[in-house]
Structure formats: structure tokens, C-alpha cells
Amino acid sequence: AQSVTQPDIHITVSEGASLELRCNYSYGATPYLFWYVQSPGQGLQLLLKYFSGDTLVQGIKGFEAEFKRSQSSFNLRKPSVHWSDAAEYFCAVVGGSSNTGKLIFGQGTTLQVKP
Amino acid sequence: ETGVTQSPTHLIKTRGQQVTLRCSSQSGHNTVSWYQQALGQGPQFIFQYYREEENGRGNFPPRFSGLQFPNYSSELNVNALELDDSALYLCASSAPGQGLSYNEQFFGPGTRLTVL
């Protein structure tokens, strides 16, 4: 069965520092992978997605992620974190038949940004 | 363009009661998915509706049921509420297929359900 693991439940970085959030997936075929962000009281906003092609994908708000099939990973990165990036981040994979749209999410990583 | 909206924002119920949550999909979207997000967890897929028919279901008991209406809005109904049903319920809508086998889901802000 497909699954997503986010090993870091909570991460604290200083404003201006670089960020990497880890995501590992379990999926037999080429996965459709996503990163979402959730601010308090808000729904999920899509940061970026990987379907195929270039393994380094660019997203909104200066985020990028790299798909590494050999490591079953899809880590999210940002070179310089802003205080407004403090939020909950979720990695997700499309489970089952891709056209049912069932998303399987990781547990999430809470990002705290120190001034 | 109006995004996905959900009502109510918050809801408090007691064990054994029934609840109905509502979702209006984004304009032009005909598919609605529901997710349950317990505190400190990632969202879990409940089910999806496409053109008023259930199109996939997650590991949730039958007391979780849904409807989709001709205007593609949707309801999530939960009977015989249990304490563990306390969660944020998220609705997501997506557009008809346009050559891609997967269509991006746009999420609403959610309904926070508390069961006492």
C-alpha cells in the first residue's frame, strides 16, 4: 500500500536560514507527489507537484523540491526562510488509481521560524 | 472565480448525534473529495464524488456518507457521532479531465467538528 513518511514532526529555523523538509514515499510505479502548506485556520495550499520529467520542481513562495527515485524521497527546500513561512507542511502522493484523486498525506511537519 | 467554501466553520455536537457538513465546489469543478484531519495528523481520504456518484472510498465506516448535487456541491453526513470523530473536515474540488489522469484538488478552509 502507498504511504508517505515525514520523519520530522517539528523543525525550528532562524529567519534567513535555509530549510529542508524531508519526505519519503512508498509507491510501486512513478508517483504523483505534492507538497501542501497549511496555516492556522486555513485549508491546504499547493506549493508544488511532481508528475514526471525534470526531477527538480519549482513551486510558489520560493520553494523547490527534488524527486529522487533511488531514495524514494521528495524533499522540500527553500534557500532563505521568512517568518511568514511558519506553518504546517504536508507531503502527499496520489494513491490507487490516479484518476480517483485519492491523496495520501504524511503526518506533517510543523515549521517554526525564529526571528 | 469563487474558491471552495465550506459551512459551518465550527460545530459542536455530542456523542450519538448526527451532523451534516456542506461544501461548495469551485466554479467549473465536478469532482469533490472529503478528508478528515485529526489533530496533529495529516488529512485522511474519506470518499470522492464525481457527477453525483461515489467514486472511491477510504477506510471509513458506513456511518460516514455523502451526497453530491447537480450543481456539484456536496454534503458529508456522519451518524452516531463518536468522540474520535472530532477533527477538521476538508473538502476539495477538482476540474473535469483535460488530458491528464490526475487533476489538481483545491481545498476549502475546512469545518472544525468537536464531539463531546
mmCIF file of C-alpha atoms in Angstrom:
data_model
loop_
_atom_site.group_PDB
_atom_site.id
_atom_site.type_symbol
_atom_site.label_atom_id
_atom_site.label_comp_id
_atom_site.label_asym_id
_atom_site.label_seq_id
_atom_site.Cartn_x
_atom_site.Cartn_y
_atom_site.Cartn_z
ATOM 1 C CA ALA A 1 0.000 0.000 0.000
ATOM 2 C CA GLN A 2 1.123 3.506 -0.713
ATOM 3 C CA SER A 3 2.347 5.583 2.206
ATOM 4 C CA VAL A 4 4.141 8.824 2.968
ATOM 5 C CA THR A 5 6.527 9.424 5.849
ATOM 6 C CA GLN A 6 7.656 12.802 7.101
ATOM 7 C CA PRO A 7 10.368 11.979 9.645
ATOM 8 C CA ASP A 8 10.478 15.416 11.263
ATOM 9 C CA ILE A 9 7.393 16.344 13.261
ATOM 10 C CA HIS A 10 8.705 19.750 14.273
ATOM 11 C CA ILE A 11 11.518 21.915 12.847
ATOM 12 C CA THR A 12 12.747 25.296 14.037
ATOM 13 C CA VAL A 13 14.924 27.509 11.833
ATOM 14 C CA SER A 14 16.091 31.084 12.082
ATOM 15 C CA GLU A 15 14.718 33.629 9.675
ATOM 16 C CA GLY A 16 17.006 33.846 6.646
ATOM 17 C CA ALA A 17 18.369 30.343 7.138
ATOM 18 C CA SER A 18 17.903 27.557 4.616
ATOM 19 C CA LEU A 19 15.241 24.904 5.036
ATOM 20 C CA GLU A 20 14.854 21.277 4.045
ATOM 21 C CA LEU A 21 11.782 19.231 4.940
ATOM 22 C CA ARG A 22 12.047 15.511 4.359
ATOM 23 C CA CYS A 23 9.506 13.254 2.706
ATOM 24 C CA ASN A 24 9.758 9.557 1.882
ATOM 25 C CA TYR A 25 7.112 7.677 -0.033
ATOM 26 C CA SER A 26 6.233 4.089 -0.729
ATOM 27 C CA TYR A 27 4.777 3.517 -4.177
ATOM 28 C CA GLY A 28 5.357 0.880 -6.847
ATOM 29 C CA ALA A 29 5.117 2.952 -10.001
ATOM 30 C CA THR A 30 6.107 6.510 -10.802
ATOM 31 C CA PRO A 31 4.347 8.552 -8.149
ATOM 32 C CA TYR A 32 2.484 11.818 -8.408
ATOM 33 C CA LEU A 33 3.919 13.816 -5.491
ATOM 34 C CA PHE A 34 2.855 17.038 -3.833
ATOM 35 C CA TRP A 35 3.760 19.454 -1.090
ATOM 36 C CA TYR A 36 0.995 21.410 0.622
ATOM 37 C CA VAL A 37 1.149 24.133 3.266
ATOM 38 C CA GLN A 38 -1.482 24.768 5.910
ATOM 39 C CA SER A 39 -1.599 27.904 8.013
ATOM 40 C CA PRO A 40 -3.716 28.008 11.188
ATOM 41 C CA GLY A 41 -7.400 28.212 10.346
ATOM 42 C CA GLN A 42 -6.707 27.743 6.655
ATOM 43 C CA GLY A 43 -7.167 24.957 4.170
ATOM 44 C CA LEU A 44 -4.345 23.320 2.266
ATOM 45 C CA GLN A 45 -2.480 25.322 -0.358
ATOM 46 C CA LEU A 46 -0.484 23.539 -3.047
ATOM 47 C CA LEU A 47 3.184 24.563 -3.070
ATOM 48 C CA LEU A 48 4.395 22.325 -5.890
ATOM 49 C CA LYS A 49 3.870 18.998 -7.601
ATOM 50 C CA TYR A 50 5.840 16.356 -9.470
ATOM 51 C CA PHE A 51 4.275 14.167 -12.145
ATOM 52 C CA SER A 52 7.203 13.373 -14.444
ATOM 53 C CA GLY A 53 10.140 14.962 -16.232
ATOM 54 C CA ASP A 54 12.665 17.219 -14.531
ATOM 55 C CA THR A 55 13.249 15.912 -11.040
ATOM 56 C CA LEU A 56 13.781 19.397 -9.600
ATOM 57 C CA VAL A 57 10.473 21.230 -9.452
ATOM 58 C CA GLN A 58 9.876 24.847 -8.612
ATOM 59 C CA GLY A 59 6.867 25.988 -6.668
ATOM 60 C CA ILE A 60 5.307 29.085 -5.233
ATOM 61 C CA LYS A 61 6.771 31.266 -2.480
ATOM 62 C CA GLY A 62 10.347 30.357 -3.449
ATOM 63 C CA PHE A 63 10.050 26.644 -2.607
ATOM 64 C CA GLU A 64 11.516 23.808 -4.636
ATOM 65 C CA ALA A 65 11.586 20.038 -4.277
ATOM 66 C CA GLU A 66 13.710 17.273 -5.717
ATOM 67 C CA PHE A 67 12.393 13.846 -6.656
ATOM 68 C CA LYS A 68 14.922 11.074 -6.042
ATOM 69 C CA ARG A 69 13.615 7.708 -7.146
ATOM 70 C CA SER A 70 16.620 5.803 -5.758
ATOM 71 C CA GLN A 71 15.899 7.170 -2.284
ATOM 72 C CA SER A 72 12.091 7.260 -2.591
ATOM 73 C CA SER A 73 12.286 10.849 -1.455
ATOM 74 C CA PHE A 74 10.748 14.188 -2.374
ATOM 75 C CA ASN A 75 12.344 16.742 -0.058
ATOM 76 C CA LEU A 76 11.180 20.341 0.074
ATOM 77 C CA ARG A 77 13.739 23.150 0.189
ATOM 78 C CA LYS A 78 13.904 26.890 0.485
ATOM 79 C CA PRO A 79 17.182 28.848 0.469
ATOM 80 C CA SER A 80 16.066 31.599 2.848
ATOM 81 C CA VAL A 81 13.115 31.240 5.197
ATOM 82 C CA HIS A 82 10.791 34.151 6.000
ATOM 83 C CA TRP A 83 8.790 34.488 9.203
ATOM 84 C CA SER A 84 5.603 34.086 7.154
ATOM 85 C CA ASP A 85 6.691 30.542 6.209
ATOM 86 C CA ALA A 86 5.824 29.316 9.712
ATOM 87 C CA ALA A 87 3.067 26.759 9.105
ATOM 88 C CA GLU A 88 2.323 23.052 8.788
ATOM 89 C CA TYR A 89 3.731 21.312 5.725
ATOM 90 C CA PHE A 90 2.359 18.118 4.231
ATOM 91 C CA CYS A 91 3.818 15.805 1.633
ATOM 92 C CA ALA A 92 1.310 13.737 -0.318
ATOM 93 C CA VAL A 93 1.129 11.105 -3.025
ATOM 94 C CA VAL A 94 -1.790 10.105 -5.235
ATOM 95 C CA GLY A 95 -2.900 6.676 -4.071
ATOM 96 C CA GLY A 96 -4.530 3.907 -6.037
ATOM 97 C CA SER A 97 -5.814 4.718 -9.469
ATOM 98 C CA SER A 98 -4.523 8.154 -10.356
ATOM 99 C CA ASN A 99 -7.866 9.346 -11.669
ATOM 100 C CA THR A 100 -9.721 8.795 -8.407
ATOM 101 C CA GLY A 101 -7.746 11.663 -6.955
ATOM 102 C CA LYS A 102 -7.235 9.996 -3.582
ATOM 103 C CA LEU A 103 -4.368 11.799 -1.865
ATOM 104 C CA ILE A 104 -2.327 10.045 0.823
ATOM 105 C CA PHE A 105 -0.713 12.514 3.201
ATOM 106 C CA GLY A 106 2.180 12.304 5.578
ATOM 107 C CA GLN A 107 1.780 13.265 9.216
ATOM 108 C CA GLY A 108 3.058 16.756 8.560
ATOM 109 C CA THR A 109 5.995 18.869 9.717
ATOM 110 C CA THR A 110 5.428 21.970 11.799
ATOM 111 C CA LEU A 111 7.839 24.744 10.870
ATOM 112 C CA GLN A 112 8.659 27.367 13.458
ATOM 113 C CA VAL A 113 10.712 30.399 12.377
ATOM 114 C CA LYS A 114 12.827 32.244 14.944
ATOM 115 C CA PRO A 115 13.406 35.981 14.444
ATOM 116 C CA GLU B 1 -13.706 32.981 -9.533
ATOM 117 C CA THR B 2 -15.044 31.697 -6.199
ATOM 118 C CA GLY B 3 -12.929 29.121 -4.431
ATOM 119 C CA VAL B 4 -14.078 26.126 -2.422
ATOM 120 C CA THR B 5 -16.282 27.105 0.501
ATOM 121 C CA GLN B 6 -17.399 25.045 3.477
ATOM 122 C CA SER B 7 -20.035 25.504 6.148
ATOM 123 C CA PRO B 8 -20.244 25.742 9.019
ATOM 124 C CA THR B 9 -16.810 26.864 10.160
ATOM 125 C CA HIS B 10 -17.127 25.277 13.580
ATOM 126 C CA LEU B 11 -19.582 22.811 15.049
ATOM 127 C CA ILE B 12 -20.033 21.207 18.449
ATOM 128 C CA LYS B 13 -22.047 18.012 18.821
ATOM 129 C CA THR B 14 -22.487 15.313 21.446
ATOM 130 C CA ARG B 15 -21.882 11.596 21.109
ATOM 131 C CA GLY B 16 -24.611 9.754 19.239
ATOM 132 C CA GLN B 17 -25.824 12.797 17.331
ATOM 133 C CA GLN B 18 -25.779 13.216 13.581
ATOM 134 C CA VAL B 19 -24.051 16.004 11.651
ATOM 135 C CA THR B 20 -24.128 17.365 8.099
ATOM 136 C CA LEU B 21 -21.242 19.345 6.659
ATOM 137 C CA ARG B 22 -21.515 21.266 3.402
ATOM 138 C CA CYS B 23 -19.139 22.094 0.600
ATOM 139 C CA SER B 24 -19.484 24.273 -2.471
ATOM 140 C CA SER B 25 -17.012 23.380 -5.167
ATOM 141 C CA GLN B 26 -15.011 25.830 -7.200
ATOM 142 C CA SER B 27 -16.700 27.047 -10.361
ATOM 143 C CA GLY B 28 -16.355 24.524 -13.195
ATOM 144 C CA HIS B 29 -15.341 21.654 -10.908
ATOM 145 C CA ASN B 30 -17.411 18.470 -10.981
ATOM 146 C CA THR B 31 -15.469 16.311 -8.536
ATOM 147 C CA VAL B 32 -15.489 16.675 -4.755
ATOM 148 C CA SER B 33 -13.348 14.801 -2.246
ATOM 149 C CA TRP B 34 -13.671 14.775 1.536
ATOM 150 C CA TYR B 35 -10.852 14.343 4.026
ATOM 151 C CA GLN B 36 -10.706 14.021 7.799
ATOM 152 C CA GLN B 37 -7.778 15.665 9.589
ATOM 153 C CA ALA B 38 -7.420 14.726 13.243
ATOM 154 C CA LEU B 39 -5.353 16.997 15.468
ATOM 155 C CA GLY B 40 -1.651 16.599 14.743
ATOM 156 C CA GLN B 41 -2.245 14.295 11.776
ATOM 157 C CA GLY B 42 -2.316 14.567 8.029
ATOM 158 C CA PRO B 43 -5.646 14.506 6.206
ATOM 159 C CA GLN B 44 -7.180 11.090 5.509
ATOM 160 C CA PHE B 45 -9.308 10.407 2.451
ATOM 161 C CA ILE B 46 -12.950 9.667 3.257
ATOM 162 C CA PHE B 47 -14.537 9.484 -0.197
ATOM 163 C CA GLN B 48 -14.895 11.223 -3.525
ATOM 164 C CA TYR B 49 -17.943 12.153 -5.584
ATOM 165 C CA TYR B 50 -17.950 12.554 -9.346
ATOM 166 C CA ARG B 51 -21.120 13.544 -11.202
ATOM 167 C CA GLU B 52 -23.264 12.703 -8.159
ATOM 168 C CA GLU B 53 -21.845 9.177 -7.752
ATOM 169 C CA GLU B 54 -19.379 7.921 -5.152
ATOM 170 C CA ASN B 55 -16.057 7.376 -6.935
ATOM 171 C CA GLY B 56 -13.729 5.857 -4.378
ATOM 172 C CA ARG B 57 -13.820 5.483 -0.612
ATOM 173 C CA GLY B 58 -11.236 5.343 2.111
ATOM 174 C CA ASN B 59 -11.196 3.247 5.256
ATOM 175 C CA PHE B 60 -14.198 4.842 6.968
ATOM 176 C CA PRO B 61 -17.301 3.080 8.321
ATOM 177 C CA PRO B 62 -20.703 3.328 6.599
ATOM 178 C CA ARG B 63 -21.923 5.908 9.123
ATOM 179 C CA PHE B 64 -19.875 8.336 7.028
ATOM 180 C CA SER B 65 -21.948 9.039 3.945
ATOM 181 C CA GLY B 66 -22.139 11.704 1.330
ATOM 182 C CA LEU B 67 -24.111 13.316 -1.421
ATOM 183 C CA GLN B 68 -23.305 15.390 -4.449
ATOM 184 C CA PHE B 69 -25.922 17.614 -6.021
ATOM 185 C CA PRO B 70 -26.488 18.580 -9.679
ATOM 186 C CA ASN B 71 -24.654 21.875 -9.075
ATOM 187 C CA TYR B 72 -21.704 19.745 -7.815
ATOM 188 C CA SER B 73 -21.943 20.970 -4.235
ATOM 189 C CA SER B 74 -21.637 18.205 -1.686
ATOM 190 C CA GLU B 75 -22.592 17.107 1.811
ATOM 191 C CA LEU B 76 -20.808 14.876 4.277
ATOM 192 C CA ASN B 77 -23.071 13.174 6.800
ATOM 193 C CA VAL B 78 -21.856 11.415 9.908
ATOM 194 C CA ASN B 79 -24.267 9.382 12.022
ATOM 195 C CA ALA B 80 -23.873 8.153 15.577
ATOM 196 C CA LEU B 81 -21.018 10.537 16.311
ATOM 197 C CA GLU B 82 -18.096 9.255 18.368
ATOM 198 C CA LEU B 83 -15.501 11.223 20.293
ATOM 199 C CA ASP B 84 -12.846 10.198 17.737
ATOM 200 C CA ASP B 85 -14.827 11.937 15.005
ATOM 201 C CA SER B 86 -13.577 15.245 16.393
ATOM 202 C CA ALA B 87 -11.442 16.635 13.580
ATOM 203 C CA LEU B 88 -11.105 19.194 10.813
ATOM 204 C CA TYR B 89 -13.100 18.066 7.786
ATOM 205 C CA LEU B 90 -11.700 19.272 4.486
ATOM 206 C CA CYS B 91 -13.436 19.370 1.162
ATOM 207 C CA ALA B 92 -11.536 19.565 -2.114
ATOM 208 C CA SER B 93 -12.813 20.052 -5.638
ATOM 209 C CA SER B 94 -11.202 19.350 -8.981
ATOM 210 C CA ALA B 95 -11.988 20.030 -12.618
ATOM 211 C CA PRO B 96 -13.042 17.607 -15.348
ATOM 212 C CA GLY B 97 -10.230 15.699 -17.011
ATOM 213 C CA GLN B 98 -8.278 17.663 -19.593
ATOM 214 C CA GLY B 99 -5.951 15.002 -20.898
ATOM 215 C CA LEU B 100 -4.293 14.431 -17.553
ATOM 216 C CA SER B 101 -5.109 11.396 -15.475
ATOM 217 C CA TYR B 102 -4.888 13.441 -12.319
ATOM 218 C CA ASN B 103 -6.462 16.813 -11.725
ATOM 219 C CA GLU B 104 -5.302 19.169 -9.009
ATOM 220 C CA GLN B 105 -7.522 19.361 -5.969
ATOM 221 C CA PHE B 106 -8.342 22.761 -4.463
ATOM 222 C CA PHE B 107 -9.100 22.680 -0.773
ATOM 223 C CA GLY B 108 -11.607 24.619 1.265
ATOM 224 C CA PRO B 109 -10.839 26.049 4.727
ATOM 225 C CA GLY B 110 -12.487 23.131 6.496
ATOM 226 C CA THR B 111 -15.112 22.589 9.171
ATOM 227 C CA ARG B 112 -13.891 22.034 12.721
ATOM 228 C CA LEU B 113 -16.115 19.407 14.380
ATOM 229 C CA THR B 114 -15.916 18.835 18.115
ATOM 230 C CA VAL B 115 -17.743 15.870 19.611
ATOM 231 C CA LEU B 116 -18.333 15.992 23.374
#
